[in-house]
mmCIF file of C-alpha atoms in Angstrom:
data_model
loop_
_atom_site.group_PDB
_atom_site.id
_atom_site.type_symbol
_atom_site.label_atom_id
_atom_site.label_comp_id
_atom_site.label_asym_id
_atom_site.label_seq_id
_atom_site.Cartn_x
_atom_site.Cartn_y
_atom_site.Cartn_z
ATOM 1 C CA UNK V 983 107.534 90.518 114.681
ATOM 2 C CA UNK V 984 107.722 93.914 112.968
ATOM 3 C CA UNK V 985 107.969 97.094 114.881
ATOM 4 C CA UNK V 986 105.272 99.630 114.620
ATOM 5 C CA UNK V 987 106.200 102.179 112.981
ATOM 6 C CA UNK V 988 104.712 105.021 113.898
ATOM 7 C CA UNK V 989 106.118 106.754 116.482
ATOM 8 C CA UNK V 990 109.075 107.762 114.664
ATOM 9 C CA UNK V 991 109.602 111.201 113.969
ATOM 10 C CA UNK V 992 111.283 112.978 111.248
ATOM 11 C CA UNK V 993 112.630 116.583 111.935
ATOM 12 C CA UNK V 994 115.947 115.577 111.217
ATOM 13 C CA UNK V 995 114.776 114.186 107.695
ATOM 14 C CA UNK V 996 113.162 117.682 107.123
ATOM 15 C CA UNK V 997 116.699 119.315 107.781
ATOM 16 C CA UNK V 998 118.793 117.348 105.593
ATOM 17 C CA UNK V 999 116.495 117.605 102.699
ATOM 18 C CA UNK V 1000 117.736 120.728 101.689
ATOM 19 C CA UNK V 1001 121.476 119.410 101.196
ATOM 20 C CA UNK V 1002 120.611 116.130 99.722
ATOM 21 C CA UNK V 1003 118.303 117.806 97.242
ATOM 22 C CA UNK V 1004 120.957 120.265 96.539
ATOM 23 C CA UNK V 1005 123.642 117.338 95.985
ATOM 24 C CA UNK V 1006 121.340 114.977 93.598
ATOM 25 C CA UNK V 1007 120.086 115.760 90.456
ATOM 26 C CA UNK V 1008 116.334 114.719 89.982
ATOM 27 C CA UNK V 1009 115.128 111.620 87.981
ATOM 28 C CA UNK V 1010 111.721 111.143 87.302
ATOM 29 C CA UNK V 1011 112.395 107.607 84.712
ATOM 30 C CA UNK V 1012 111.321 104.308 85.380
ATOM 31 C CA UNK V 1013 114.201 101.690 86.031
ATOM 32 C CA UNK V 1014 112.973 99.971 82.734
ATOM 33 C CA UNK V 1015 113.914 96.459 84.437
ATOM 34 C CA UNK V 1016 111.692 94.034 82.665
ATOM 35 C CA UNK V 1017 112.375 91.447 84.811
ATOM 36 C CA UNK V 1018 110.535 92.871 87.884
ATOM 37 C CA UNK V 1019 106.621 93.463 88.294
ATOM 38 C CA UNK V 1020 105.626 97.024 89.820
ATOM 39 C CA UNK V 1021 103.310 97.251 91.919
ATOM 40 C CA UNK V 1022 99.917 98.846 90.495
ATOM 41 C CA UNK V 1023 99.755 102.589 90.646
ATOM 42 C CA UNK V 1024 96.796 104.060 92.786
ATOM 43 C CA UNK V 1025 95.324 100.920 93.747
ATOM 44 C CA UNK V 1026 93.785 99.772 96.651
ATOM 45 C CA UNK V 1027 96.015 98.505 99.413
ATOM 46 C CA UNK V 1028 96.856 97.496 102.735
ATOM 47 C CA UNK V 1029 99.688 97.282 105.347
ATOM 48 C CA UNK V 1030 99.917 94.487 107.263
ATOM 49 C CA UNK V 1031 102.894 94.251 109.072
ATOM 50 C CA UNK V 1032 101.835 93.855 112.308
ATOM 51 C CA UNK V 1033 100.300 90.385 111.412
ATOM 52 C CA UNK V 1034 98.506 88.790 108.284
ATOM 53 C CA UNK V 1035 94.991 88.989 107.653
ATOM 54 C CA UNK V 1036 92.696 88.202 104.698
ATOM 55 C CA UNK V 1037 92.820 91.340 102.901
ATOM 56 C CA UNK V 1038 89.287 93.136 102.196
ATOM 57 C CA UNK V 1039 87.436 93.025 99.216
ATOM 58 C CA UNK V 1040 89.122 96.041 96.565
ATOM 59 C CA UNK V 1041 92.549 95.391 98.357
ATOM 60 C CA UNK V 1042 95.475 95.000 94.991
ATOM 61 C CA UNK V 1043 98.550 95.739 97.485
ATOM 62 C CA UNK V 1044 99.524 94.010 100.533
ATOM 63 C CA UNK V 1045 102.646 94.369 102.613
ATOM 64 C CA UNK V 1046 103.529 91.460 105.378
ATOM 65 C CA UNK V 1047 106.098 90.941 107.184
ATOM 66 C CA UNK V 1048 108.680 88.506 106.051
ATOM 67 C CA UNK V 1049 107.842 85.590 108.283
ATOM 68 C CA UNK V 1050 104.352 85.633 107.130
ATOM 69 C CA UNK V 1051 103.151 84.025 103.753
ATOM 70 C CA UNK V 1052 101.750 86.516 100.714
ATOM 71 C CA UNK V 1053 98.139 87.346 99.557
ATOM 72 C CA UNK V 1054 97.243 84.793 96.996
ATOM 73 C CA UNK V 1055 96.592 86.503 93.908
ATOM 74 C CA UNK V 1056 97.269 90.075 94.964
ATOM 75 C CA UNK V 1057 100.608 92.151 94.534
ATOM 76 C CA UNK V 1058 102.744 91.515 97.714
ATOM 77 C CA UNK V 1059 105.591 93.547 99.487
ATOM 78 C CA UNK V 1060 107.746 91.783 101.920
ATOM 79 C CA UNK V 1061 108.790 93.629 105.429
ATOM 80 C CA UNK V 1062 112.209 93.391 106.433
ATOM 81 C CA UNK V 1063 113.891 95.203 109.043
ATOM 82 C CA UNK V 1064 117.140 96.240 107.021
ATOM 83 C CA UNK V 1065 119.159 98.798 108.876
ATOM 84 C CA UNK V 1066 118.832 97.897 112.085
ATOM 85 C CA UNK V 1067 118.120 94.793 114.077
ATOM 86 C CA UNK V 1068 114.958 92.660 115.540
ATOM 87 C CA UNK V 1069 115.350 91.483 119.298
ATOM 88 C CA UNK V 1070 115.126 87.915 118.279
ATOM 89 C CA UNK V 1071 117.879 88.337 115.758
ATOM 90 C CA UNK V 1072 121.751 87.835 116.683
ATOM 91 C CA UNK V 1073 124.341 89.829 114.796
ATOM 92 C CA UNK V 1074 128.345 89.721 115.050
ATOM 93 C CA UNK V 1075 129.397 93.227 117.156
ATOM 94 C CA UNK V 1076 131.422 93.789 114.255
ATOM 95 C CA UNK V 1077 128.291 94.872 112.518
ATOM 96 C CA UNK V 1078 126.429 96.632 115.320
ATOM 97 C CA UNK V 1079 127.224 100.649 114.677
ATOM 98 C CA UNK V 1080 128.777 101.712 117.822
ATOM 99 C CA UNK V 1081 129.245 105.040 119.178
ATOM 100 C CA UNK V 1082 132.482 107.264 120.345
ATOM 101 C CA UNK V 1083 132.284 105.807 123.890
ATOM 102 C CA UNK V 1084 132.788 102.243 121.985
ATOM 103 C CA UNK V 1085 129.076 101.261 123.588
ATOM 104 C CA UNK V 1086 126.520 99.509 120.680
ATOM 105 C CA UNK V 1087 124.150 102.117 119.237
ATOM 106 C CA UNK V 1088 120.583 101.434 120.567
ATOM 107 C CA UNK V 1089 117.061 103.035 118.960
ATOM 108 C CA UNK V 1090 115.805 104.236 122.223
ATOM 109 C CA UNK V 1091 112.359 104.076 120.924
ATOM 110 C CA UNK V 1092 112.207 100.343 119.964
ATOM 111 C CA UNK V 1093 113.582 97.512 122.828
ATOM 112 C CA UNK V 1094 115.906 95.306 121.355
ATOM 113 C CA UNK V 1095 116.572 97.360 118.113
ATOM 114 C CA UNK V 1096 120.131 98.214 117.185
ATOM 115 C CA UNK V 1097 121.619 100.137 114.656
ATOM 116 C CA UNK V 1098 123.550 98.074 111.925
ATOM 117 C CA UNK V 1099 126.936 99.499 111.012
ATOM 118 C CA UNK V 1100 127.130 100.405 107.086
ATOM 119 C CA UNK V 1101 130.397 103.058 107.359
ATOM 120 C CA UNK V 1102 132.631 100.693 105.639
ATOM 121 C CA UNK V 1103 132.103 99.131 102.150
ATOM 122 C CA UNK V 1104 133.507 96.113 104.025
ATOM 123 C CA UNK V 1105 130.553 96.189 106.640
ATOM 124 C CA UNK V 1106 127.650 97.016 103.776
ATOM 125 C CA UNK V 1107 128.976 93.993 101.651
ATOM 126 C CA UNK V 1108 128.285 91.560 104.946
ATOM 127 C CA UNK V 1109 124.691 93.304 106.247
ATOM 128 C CA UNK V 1110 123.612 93.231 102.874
ATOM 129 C CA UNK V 1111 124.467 89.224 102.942
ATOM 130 C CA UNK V 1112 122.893 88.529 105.805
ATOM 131 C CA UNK V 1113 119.663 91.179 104.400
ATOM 132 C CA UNK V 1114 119.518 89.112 101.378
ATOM 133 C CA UNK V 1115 119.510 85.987 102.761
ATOM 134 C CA UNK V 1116 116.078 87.429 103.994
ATOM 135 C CA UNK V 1117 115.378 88.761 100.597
ATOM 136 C CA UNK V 1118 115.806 85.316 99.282
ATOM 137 C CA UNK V 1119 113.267 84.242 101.215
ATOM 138 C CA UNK V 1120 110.955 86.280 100.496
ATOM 139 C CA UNK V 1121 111.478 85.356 97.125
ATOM 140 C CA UNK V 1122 110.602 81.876 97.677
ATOM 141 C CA UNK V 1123 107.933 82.582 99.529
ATOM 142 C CA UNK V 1124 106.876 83.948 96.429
ATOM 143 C CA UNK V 1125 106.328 88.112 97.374
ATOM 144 C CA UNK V 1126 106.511 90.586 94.164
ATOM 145 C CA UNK V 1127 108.486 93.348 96.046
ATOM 146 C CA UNK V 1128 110.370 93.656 98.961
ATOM 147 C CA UNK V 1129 110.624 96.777 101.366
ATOM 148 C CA UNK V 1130 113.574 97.379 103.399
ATOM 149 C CA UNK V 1131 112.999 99.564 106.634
ATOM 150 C CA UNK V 1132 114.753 102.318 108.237
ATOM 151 C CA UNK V 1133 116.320 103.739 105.303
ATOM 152 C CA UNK V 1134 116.379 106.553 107.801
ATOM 153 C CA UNK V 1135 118.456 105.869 110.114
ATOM 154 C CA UNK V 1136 121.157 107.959 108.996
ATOM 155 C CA UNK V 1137 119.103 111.300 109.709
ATOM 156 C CA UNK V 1138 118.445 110.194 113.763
ATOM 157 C CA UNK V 1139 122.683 109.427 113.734
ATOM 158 C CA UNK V 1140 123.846 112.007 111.537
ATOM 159 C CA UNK V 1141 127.605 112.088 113.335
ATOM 160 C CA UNK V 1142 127.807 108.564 112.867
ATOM 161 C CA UNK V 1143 126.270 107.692 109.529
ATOM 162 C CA UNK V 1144 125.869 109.577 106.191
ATOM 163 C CA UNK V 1145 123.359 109.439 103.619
ATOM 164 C CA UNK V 1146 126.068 108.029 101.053
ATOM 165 C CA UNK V 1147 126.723 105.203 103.283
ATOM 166 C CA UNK V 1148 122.722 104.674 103.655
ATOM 167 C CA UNK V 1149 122.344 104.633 99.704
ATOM 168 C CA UNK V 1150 125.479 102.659 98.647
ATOM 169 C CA UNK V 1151 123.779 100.003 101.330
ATOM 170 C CA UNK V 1152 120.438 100.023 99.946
ATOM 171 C CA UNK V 1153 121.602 99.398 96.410
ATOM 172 C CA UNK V 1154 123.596 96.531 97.492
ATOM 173 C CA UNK V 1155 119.917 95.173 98.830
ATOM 174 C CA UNK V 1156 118.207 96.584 95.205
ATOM 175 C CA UNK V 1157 120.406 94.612 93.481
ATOM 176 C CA UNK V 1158 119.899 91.201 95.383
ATOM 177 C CA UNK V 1159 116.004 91.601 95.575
ATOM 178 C CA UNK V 1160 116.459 92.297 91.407
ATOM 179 C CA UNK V 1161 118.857 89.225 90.860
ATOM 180 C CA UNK V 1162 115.746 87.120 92.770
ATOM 181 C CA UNK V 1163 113.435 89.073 90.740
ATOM 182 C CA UNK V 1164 111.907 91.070 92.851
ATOM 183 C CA UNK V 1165 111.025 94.920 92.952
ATOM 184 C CA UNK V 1166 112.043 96.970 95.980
ATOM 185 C CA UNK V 1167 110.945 99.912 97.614
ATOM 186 C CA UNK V 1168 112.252 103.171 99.431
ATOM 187 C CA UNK V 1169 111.099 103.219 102.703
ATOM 188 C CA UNK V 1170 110.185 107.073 103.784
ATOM 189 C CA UNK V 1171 113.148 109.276 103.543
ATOM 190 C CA UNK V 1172 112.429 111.691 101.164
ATOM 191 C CA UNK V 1173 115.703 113.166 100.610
ATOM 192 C CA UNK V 1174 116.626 110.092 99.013
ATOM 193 C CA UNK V 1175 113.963 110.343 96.669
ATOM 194 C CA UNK V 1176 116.493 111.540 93.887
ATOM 195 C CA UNK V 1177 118.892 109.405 94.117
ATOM 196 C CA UNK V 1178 116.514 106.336 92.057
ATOM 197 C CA UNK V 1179 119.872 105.971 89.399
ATOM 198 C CA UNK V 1180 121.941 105.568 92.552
ATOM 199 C CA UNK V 1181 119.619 103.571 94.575
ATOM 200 C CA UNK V 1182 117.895 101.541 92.257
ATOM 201 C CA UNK V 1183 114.528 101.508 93.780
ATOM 202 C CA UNK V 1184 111.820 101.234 91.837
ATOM 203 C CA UNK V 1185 109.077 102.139 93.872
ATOM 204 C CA UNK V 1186 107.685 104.141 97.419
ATOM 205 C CA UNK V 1187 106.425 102.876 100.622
ATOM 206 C CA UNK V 1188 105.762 106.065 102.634
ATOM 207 C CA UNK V 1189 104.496 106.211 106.130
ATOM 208 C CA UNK V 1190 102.833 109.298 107.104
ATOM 209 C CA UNK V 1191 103.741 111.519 104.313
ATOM 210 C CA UNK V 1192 100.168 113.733 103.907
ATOM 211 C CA UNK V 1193 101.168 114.414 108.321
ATOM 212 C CA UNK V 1194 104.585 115.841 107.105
ATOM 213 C CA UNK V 1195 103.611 117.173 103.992
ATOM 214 C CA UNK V 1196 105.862 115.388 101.886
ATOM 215 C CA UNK V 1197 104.014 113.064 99.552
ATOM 216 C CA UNK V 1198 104.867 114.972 96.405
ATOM 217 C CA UNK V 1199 108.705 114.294 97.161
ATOM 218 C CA UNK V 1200 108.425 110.834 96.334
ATOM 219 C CA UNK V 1201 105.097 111.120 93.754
ATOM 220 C CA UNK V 1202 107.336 113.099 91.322
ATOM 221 C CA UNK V 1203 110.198 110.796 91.183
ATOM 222 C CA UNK V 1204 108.215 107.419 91.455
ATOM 223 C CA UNK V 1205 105.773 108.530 88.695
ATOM 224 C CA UNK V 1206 103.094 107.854 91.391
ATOM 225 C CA UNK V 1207 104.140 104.449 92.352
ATOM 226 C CA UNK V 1208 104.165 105.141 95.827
ATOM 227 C CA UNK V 1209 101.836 103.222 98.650
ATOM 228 C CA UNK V 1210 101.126 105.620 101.733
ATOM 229 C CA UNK V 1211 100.140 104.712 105.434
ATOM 230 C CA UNK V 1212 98.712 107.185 107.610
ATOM 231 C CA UNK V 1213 98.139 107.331 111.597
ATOM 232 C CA UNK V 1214 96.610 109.915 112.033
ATOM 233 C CA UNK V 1215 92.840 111.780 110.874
ATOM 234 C CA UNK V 1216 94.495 114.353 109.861
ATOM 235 C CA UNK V 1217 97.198 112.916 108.135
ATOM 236 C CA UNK V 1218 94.749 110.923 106.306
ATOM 237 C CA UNK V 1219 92.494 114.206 105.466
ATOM 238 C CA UNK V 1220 95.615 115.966 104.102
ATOM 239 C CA UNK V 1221 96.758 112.589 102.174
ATOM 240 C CA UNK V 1222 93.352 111.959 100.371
ATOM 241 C CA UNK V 1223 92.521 115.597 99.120
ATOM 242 C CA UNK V 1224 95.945 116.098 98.111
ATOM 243 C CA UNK V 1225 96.453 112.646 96.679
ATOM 244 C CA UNK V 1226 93.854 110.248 97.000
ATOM 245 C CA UNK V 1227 93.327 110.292 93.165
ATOM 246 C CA UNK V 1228 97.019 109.846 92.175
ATOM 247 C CA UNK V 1229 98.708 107.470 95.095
ATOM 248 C CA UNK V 1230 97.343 104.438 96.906
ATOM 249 C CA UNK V 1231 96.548 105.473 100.854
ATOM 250 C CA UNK V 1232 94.734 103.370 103.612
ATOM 251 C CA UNK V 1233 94.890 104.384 107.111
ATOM 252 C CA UNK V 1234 95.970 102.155 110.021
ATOM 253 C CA UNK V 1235 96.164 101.951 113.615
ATOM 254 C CA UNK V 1236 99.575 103.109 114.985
ATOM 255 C CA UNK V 1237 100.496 99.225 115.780
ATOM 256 C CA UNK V 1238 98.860 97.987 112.554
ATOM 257 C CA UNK V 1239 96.670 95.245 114.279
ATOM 258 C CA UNK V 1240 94.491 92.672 112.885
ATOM 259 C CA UNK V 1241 90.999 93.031 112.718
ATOM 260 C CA UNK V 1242 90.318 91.004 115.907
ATOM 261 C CA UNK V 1243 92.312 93.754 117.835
ATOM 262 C CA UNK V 1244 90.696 96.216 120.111
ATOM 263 C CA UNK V 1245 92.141 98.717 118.405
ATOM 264 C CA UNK V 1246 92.476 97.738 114.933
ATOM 265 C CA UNK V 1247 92.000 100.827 112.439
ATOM 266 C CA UNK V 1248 92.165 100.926 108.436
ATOM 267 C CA UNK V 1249 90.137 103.556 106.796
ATOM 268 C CA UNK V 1250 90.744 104.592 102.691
ATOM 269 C CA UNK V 1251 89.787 107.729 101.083
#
């Protein structure tokens, strides 16, 4: 099972923002592959990651997570947890990120999460194997996109990983989900927004972005192919008036439930 997402916070993406932006030079092109379908832009969608449901009536856009089977006849994103671990999944210590007391790097807010090590272009080349073997999946499951998660990760370890390391990774993982022929998308981090001719990325998924005011730093680049997930009312509020004409945005509980949860939540503009 996926994580939920949302109790991440961000304030160390806020502060490196500044020095990636500086670094980077902007791009606001397509990547003109014609071999990959995008997903719509400012259609209706939903996020289903915390378990597949049939989508309701309007819906274009659907994410899952990888072990579950796409949306007939709608434009589907695959989940996959690609920079650090799930609990049920065993990886060689070798790739677990360690810190300078030699212990395995843990995300204290999710149990059984660890933090894959992608320091060395030796260590990338072997996550992004074992990554793509998921990506391959997904492609024969038969998903349109794939969306890698934690692209972040860097910004809550910032002595022990760098923002380089994080986008030589993910373009490892662009170019395997493009050889299956699949699009992929950035995951959050706006300072990495940029960096599309590095990356390769070809479109957005953005949780929370109208709560951290941030939605125009991947709009601009993407051209507006950018899905958004909101939490929160007024995340949501802030999400809709600023961009509910431009970007696709559905609100969701915080552990994206299915419908015949308690607590289930998804509201659109």
């Amino acid at each position: 099972m996926p994580h939920s997402p949302a109790a991440r916070t961000r304030p160390a993406v806020a502060a490196l923002a500044l020095a990636v932006l500086t670094a980077c030079s902007s791009t606001t092109t397509d990547t003109g592959r014609a071999d990959v379908k995008l997903p719509p832009v400012g259609a209706a969608w939903d996020y289903q990651i915390g378990g597949a449901y049939t989508p309701p009536k309007g819906v274009e856009i659907v994410s899952r997570d990888r072990a579950d089977d796409p949306a007939p006849g709608l434009y589907n994103i695959c989940y996959v947890n690609a920079f650090q671990t799930q609990p049920d999944e065993k990886w060689p210590s070798r790739l677990l990120l360690h810190d300078k007391k030699g212990d395995v790097v843990d995300d204290p807010e999710w149990d059984g999460e660890s933090v894959i090590d992608i320091t060395t272009a030796a260590k990338r080349e072997a996550a992004a194997e074992k990554v793509g073997a998921w990506i391959e999946e997904c492609a024969d499951k038969r998903f349109d996109a794939v969306e890698p998660d934690n692209l972040d990760t860097f910004t809550r370890w910032p002595d022990l990983l760098t923002a380089d390391q994080a986008t030589a990774y993910v373009a490892l993982l662009a170019k395997r989900a493009h050889d299956l022929g699949l699009a992929i998308g950035q995951k959050n981090t706006g300072p990495l927004a940029t960096r599309r001719a590095a990356t390769g990325l070809d479109f957005a998924v953005v949780e929370e972005c109208g709560r951290y005011e941030e939605c125009e730093a991947f709009a601009k680049p993407y051209r507006d192919r950018v899905v958004v997930v909101e939490y929160e009312d007024k995340g949501m509020a802030k999400a809709c008036d600023g961009f509910g004409d431009r970007l696709s945005v559905v609100r969701r509980d915080t552990d994206v439930s299915t419908p015949d949860d308690d607590g289930y939540v998804r509201d659109v503009c």
